[in-house]
Tab-separated table of C-alpha atoms (C1' of nucleotides) in Angstrom:
chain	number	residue	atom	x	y	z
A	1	UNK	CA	42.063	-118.707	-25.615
A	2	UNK	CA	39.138	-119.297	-23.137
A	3	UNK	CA	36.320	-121.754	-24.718
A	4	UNK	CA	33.202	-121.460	-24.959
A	5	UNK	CA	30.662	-121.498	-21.978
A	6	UNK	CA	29.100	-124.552	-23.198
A	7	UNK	CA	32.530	-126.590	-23.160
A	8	UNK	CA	33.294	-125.354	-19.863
A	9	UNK	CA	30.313	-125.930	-17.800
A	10	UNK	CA	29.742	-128.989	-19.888
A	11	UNK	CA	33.573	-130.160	-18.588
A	12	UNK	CA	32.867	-129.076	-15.296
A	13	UNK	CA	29.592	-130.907	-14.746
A	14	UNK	CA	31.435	-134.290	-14.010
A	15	UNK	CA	32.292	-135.179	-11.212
A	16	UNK	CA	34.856	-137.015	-12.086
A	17	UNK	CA	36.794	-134.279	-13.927
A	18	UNK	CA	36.604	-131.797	-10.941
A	19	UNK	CA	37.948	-134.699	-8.914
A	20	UNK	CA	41.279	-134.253	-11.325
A	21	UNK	CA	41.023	-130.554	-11.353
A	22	UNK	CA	40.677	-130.616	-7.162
A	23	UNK	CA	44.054	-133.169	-7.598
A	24	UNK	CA	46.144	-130.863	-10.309
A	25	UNK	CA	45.759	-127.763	-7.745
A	26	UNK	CA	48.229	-129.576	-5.624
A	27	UNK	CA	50.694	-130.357	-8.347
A	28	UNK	CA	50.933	-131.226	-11.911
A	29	UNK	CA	50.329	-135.245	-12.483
A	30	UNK	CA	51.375	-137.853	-15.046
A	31	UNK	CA	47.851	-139.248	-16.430
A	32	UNK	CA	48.950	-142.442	-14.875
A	33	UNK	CA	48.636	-141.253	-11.793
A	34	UNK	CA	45.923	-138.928	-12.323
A	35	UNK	CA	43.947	-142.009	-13.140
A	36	UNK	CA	45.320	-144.453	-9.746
A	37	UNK	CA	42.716	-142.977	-7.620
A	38	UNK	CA	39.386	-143.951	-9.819
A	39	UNK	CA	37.897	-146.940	-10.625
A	40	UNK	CA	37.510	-146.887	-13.769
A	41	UNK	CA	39.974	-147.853	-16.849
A	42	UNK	CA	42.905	-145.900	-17.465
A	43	UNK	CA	41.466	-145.386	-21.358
A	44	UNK	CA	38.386	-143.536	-19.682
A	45	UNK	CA	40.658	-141.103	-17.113
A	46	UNK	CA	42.343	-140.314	-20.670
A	47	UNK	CA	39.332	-139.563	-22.173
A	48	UNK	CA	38.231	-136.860	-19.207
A	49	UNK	CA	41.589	-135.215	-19.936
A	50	UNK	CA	40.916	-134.740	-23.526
A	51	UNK	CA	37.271	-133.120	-22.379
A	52	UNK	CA	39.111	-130.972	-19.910
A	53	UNK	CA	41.897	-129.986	-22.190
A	54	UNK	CA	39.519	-129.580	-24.805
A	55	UNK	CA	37.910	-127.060	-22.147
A	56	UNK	CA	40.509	-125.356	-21.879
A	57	UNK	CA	41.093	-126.196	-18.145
A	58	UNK	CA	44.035	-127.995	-18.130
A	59	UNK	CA	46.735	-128.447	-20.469
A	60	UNK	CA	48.884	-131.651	-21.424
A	61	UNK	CA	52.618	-131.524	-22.355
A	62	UNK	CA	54.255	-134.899	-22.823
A	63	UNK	CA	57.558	-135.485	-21.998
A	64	UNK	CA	59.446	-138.699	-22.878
A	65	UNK	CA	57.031	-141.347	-22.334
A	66	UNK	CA	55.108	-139.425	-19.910
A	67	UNK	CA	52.315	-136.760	-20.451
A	68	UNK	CA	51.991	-134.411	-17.428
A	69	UNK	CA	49.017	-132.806	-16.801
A	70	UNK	CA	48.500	-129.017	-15.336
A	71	UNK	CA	45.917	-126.843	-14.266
A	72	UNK	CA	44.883	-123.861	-16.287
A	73	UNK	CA	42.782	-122.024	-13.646
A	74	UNK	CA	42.004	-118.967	-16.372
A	75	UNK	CA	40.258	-120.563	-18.459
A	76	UNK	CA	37.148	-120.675	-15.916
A	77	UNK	CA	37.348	-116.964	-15.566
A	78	UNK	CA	35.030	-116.423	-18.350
A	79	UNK	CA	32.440	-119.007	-16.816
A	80	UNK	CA	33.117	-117.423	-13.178
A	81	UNK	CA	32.026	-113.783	-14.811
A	82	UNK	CA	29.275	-114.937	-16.483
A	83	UNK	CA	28.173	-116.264	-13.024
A	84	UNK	CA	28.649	-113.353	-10.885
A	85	UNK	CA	26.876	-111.342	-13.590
A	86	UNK	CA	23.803	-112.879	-11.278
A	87	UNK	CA	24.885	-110.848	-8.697
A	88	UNK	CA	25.195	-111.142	-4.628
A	89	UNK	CA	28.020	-113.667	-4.190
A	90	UNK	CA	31.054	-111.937	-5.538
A	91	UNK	CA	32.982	-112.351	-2.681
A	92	UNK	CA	34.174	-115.807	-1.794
A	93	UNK	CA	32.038	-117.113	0.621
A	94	UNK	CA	34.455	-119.198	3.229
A	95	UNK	CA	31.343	-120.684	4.813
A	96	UNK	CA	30.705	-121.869	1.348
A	97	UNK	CA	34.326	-122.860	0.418
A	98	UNK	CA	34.384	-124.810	3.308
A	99	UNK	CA	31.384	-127.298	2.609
A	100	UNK	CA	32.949	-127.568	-1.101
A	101	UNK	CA	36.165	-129.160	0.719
A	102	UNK	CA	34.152	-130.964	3.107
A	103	UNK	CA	31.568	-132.595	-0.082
A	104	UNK	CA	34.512	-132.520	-2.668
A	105	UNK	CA	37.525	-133.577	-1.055
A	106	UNK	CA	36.767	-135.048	1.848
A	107	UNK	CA	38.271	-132.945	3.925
B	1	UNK	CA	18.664	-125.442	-1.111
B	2	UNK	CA	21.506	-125.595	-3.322
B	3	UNK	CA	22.099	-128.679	-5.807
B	4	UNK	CA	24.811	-130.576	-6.738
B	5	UNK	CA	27.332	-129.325	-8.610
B	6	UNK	CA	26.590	-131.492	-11.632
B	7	UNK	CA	23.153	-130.684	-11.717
B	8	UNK	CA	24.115	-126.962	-11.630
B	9	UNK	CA	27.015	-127.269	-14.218
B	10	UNK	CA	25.104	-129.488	-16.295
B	11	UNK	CA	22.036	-126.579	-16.089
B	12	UNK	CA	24.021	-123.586	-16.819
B	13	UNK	CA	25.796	-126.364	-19.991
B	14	UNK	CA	23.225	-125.760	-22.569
B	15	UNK	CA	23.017	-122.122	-24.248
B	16	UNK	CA	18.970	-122.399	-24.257
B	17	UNK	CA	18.897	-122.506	-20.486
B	18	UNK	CA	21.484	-119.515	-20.235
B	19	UNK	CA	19.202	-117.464	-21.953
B	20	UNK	CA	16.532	-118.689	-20.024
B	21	UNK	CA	18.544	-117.353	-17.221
B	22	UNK	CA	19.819	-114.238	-18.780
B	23	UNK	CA	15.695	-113.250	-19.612
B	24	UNK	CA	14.929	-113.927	-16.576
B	25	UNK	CA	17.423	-111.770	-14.710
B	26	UNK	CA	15.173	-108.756	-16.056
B	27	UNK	CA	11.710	-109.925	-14.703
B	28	UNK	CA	9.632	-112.935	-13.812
B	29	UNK	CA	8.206	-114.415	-17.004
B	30	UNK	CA	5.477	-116.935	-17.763
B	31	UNK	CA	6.501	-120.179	-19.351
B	32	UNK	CA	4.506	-119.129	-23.192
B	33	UNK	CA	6.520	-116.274	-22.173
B	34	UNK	CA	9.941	-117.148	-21.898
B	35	UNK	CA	9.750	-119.769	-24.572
B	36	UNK	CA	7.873	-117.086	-27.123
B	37	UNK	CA	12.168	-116.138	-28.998
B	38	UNK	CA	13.306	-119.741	-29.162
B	39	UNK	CA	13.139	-121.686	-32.299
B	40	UNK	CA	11.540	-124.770	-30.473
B	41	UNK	CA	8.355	-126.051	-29.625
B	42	UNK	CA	6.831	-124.994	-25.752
B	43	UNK	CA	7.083	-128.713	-24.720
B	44	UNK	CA	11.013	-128.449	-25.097
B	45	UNK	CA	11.420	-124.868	-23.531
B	46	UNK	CA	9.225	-126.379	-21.008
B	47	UNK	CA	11.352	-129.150	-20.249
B	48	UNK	CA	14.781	-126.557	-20.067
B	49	UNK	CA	12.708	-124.796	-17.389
B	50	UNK	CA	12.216	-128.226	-15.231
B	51	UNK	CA	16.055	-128.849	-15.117
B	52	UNK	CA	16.632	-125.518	-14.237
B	53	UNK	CA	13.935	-125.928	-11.460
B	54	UNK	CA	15.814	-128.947	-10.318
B	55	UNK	CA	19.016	-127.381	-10.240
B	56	UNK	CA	17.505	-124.956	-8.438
B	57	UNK	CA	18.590	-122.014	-10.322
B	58	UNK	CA	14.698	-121.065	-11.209
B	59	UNK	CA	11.553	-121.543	-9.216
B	60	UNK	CA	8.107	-121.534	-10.546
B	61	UNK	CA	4.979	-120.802	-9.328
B	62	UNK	CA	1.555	-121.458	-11.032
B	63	UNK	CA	-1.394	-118.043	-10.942
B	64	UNK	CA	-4.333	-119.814	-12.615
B	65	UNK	CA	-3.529	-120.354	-15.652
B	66	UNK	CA	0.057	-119.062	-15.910
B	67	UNK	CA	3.103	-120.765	-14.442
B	68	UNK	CA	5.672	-117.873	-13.566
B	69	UNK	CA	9.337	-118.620	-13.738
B	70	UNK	CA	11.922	-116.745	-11.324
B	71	UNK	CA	15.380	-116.397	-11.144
B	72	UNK	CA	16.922	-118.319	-7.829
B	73	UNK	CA	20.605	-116.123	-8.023
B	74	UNK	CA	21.625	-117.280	-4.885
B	75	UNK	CA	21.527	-121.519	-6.324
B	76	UNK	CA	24.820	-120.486	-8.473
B	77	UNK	CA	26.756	-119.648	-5.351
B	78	UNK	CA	28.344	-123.104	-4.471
B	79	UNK	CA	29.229	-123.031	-8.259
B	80	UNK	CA	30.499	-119.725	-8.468
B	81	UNK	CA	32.976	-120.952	-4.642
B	82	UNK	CA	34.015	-123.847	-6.692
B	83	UNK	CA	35.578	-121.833	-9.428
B	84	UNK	CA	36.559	-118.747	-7.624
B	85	UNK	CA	39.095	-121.625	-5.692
B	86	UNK	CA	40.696	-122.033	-8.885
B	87	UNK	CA	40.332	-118.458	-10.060
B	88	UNK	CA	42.043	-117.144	-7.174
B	89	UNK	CA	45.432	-118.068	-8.612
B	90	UNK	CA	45.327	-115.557	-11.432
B	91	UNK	CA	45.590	-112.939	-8.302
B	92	UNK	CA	46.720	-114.600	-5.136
B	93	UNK	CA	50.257	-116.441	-4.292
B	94	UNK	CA	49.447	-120.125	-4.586
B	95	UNK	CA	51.847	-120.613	-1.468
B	96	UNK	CA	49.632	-118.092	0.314
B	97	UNK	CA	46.669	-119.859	-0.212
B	98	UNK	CA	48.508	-123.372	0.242
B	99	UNK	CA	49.464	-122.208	3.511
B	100	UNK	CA	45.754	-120.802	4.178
B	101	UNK	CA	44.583	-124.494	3.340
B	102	UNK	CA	47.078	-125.582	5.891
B	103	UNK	CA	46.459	-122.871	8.794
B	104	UNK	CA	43.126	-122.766	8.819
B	105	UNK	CA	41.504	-126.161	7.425
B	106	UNK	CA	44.230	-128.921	8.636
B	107	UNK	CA	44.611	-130.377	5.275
C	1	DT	C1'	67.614	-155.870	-29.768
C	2	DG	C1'	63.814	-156.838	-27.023
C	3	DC	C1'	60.803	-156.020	-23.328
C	4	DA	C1'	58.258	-153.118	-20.035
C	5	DT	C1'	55.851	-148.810	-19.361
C	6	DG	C1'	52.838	-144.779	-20.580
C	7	DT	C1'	49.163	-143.370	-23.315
C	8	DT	C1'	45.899	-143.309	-26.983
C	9	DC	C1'	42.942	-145.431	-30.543
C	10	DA	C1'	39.029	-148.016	-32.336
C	11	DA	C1'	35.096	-150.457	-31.858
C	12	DC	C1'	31.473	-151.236	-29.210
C	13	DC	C1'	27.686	-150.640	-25.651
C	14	DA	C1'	24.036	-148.642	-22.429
C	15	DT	C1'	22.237	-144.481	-20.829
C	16	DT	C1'	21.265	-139.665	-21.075
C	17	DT	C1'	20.100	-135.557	-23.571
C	18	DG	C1'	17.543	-132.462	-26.365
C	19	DG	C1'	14.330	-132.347	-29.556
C	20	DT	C1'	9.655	-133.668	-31.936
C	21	DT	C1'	4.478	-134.508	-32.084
C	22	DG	C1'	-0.228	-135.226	-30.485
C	23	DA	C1'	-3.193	-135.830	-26.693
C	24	DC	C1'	-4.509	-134.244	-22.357
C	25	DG	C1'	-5.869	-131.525	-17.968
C	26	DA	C1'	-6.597	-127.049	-16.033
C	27	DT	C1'	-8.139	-122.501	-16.177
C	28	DC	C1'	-10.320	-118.307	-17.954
C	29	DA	C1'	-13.905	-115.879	-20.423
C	30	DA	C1'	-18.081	-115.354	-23.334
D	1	DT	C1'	-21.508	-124.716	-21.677
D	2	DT	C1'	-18.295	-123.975	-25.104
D	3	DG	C1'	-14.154	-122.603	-26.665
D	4	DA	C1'	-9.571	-120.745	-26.445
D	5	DT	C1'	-5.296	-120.576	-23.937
D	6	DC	C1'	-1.515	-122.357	-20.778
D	7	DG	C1'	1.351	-125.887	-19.818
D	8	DT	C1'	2.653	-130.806	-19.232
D	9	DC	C1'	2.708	-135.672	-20.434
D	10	DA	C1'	3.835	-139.739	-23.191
D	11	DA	C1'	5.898	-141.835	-26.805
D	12	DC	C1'	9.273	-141.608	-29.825
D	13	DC	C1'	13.845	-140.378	-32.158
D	14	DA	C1'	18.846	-139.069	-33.216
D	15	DA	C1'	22.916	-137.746	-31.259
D	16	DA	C1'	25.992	-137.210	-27.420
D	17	DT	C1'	28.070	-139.098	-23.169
D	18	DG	C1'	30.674	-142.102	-20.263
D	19	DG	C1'	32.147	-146.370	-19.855
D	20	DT	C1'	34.417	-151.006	-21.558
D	21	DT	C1'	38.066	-153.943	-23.972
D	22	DG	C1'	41.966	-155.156	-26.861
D	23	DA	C1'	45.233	-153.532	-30.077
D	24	DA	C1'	48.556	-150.191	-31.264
D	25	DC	C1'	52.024	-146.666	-30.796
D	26	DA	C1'	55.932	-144.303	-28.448
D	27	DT	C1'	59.477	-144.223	-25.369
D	28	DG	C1'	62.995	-145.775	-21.945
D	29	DC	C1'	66.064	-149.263	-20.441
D	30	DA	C1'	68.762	-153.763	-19.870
DNA sequence: TGCATGTTCAACCATTTGGTTGACGATCAA
DNA sequence: TTGATCGTCAACCAAATGGTTGAACATGCA
């Protein structure tokens, strides 16, 4: 069930949350540790989750005591078309990808 | 020059300023214009139009009287990389690309 | 049982957002 | 010059956003 546009672009305007999203495409995290890297309370990571889940973008099973956390990379497909609907970057643009690494991740 | 991905997410949020955007993918359109189908006064359609200036995604350019608003296609590109790198798992091998992120970009 | 860990809840706060209205400056046209 | 039109500005407002803290709940473990 892809959201709506508004919840998705609205999710994805933080930078915050793409910092998770950037972390769950390695693996699947605990919220615990999704929250380790930021400064900023552990109730306020939780809360980002929520937005993103509401979003559609990631989902949250818990297990035991623990809640993991994965990516749900579909649910920006209906954002992406909407997007490309401008036209003339369809392709993925490695040039581009690459400063997106660089500004996002540090890489 | 293309924005910051929050300014561009938190542009394309709002459903005004994606019409805005749709409208103006069929022609340039004076501010009076573009604001003429909303149920809202000129001074708030006026203000969607100067954060979609800032994000870049419009530009506008004043003839006498008239301000004309254009479509800037190309300021959605970083946006559209960003999600196309999550996207690409709905087609591509996720060890592929992991091995792609290895290969080519060291990380 | 009892305590430590993982996560959310509730209340609160400051800032931002999206809207309003009325006044204003700039431009065209008679 | 005198209006009418185009668009923004300034002040204001309600609601949403992103953060805090402390309490609470749920689970695992000694």
């Amino acid at each position: 069930m892809s959201q709506s546009l508004d919840t998705t672009f609205a999710a994805l305007a933080d930078p915050t949350r793409r910092a998770i999203l950037s972390m769950l495409l390695e693996d699947d995290m605990a919220v615990t540790d999704v929250a380790e890297p930021f400064e900023m309370s552990l109730a306020a990571v939780s809360k980002h989750l929520v937005i993103l889940t509401k979003a559609g973008l990631i989902s949250q099973e818990k297990r035991g005591r623990v809640k993991w956390c994965k990516i749900e990379p579909n649910a920006m497909k209906d954002a992406s078309v909407w997007m490309q609907s401008f036209g003339q970057f369809e392709e993925l643009d490695m040039d581009a990808f690459e400063r997106f690494l660089e500004t996002e991740l540090g890489v």
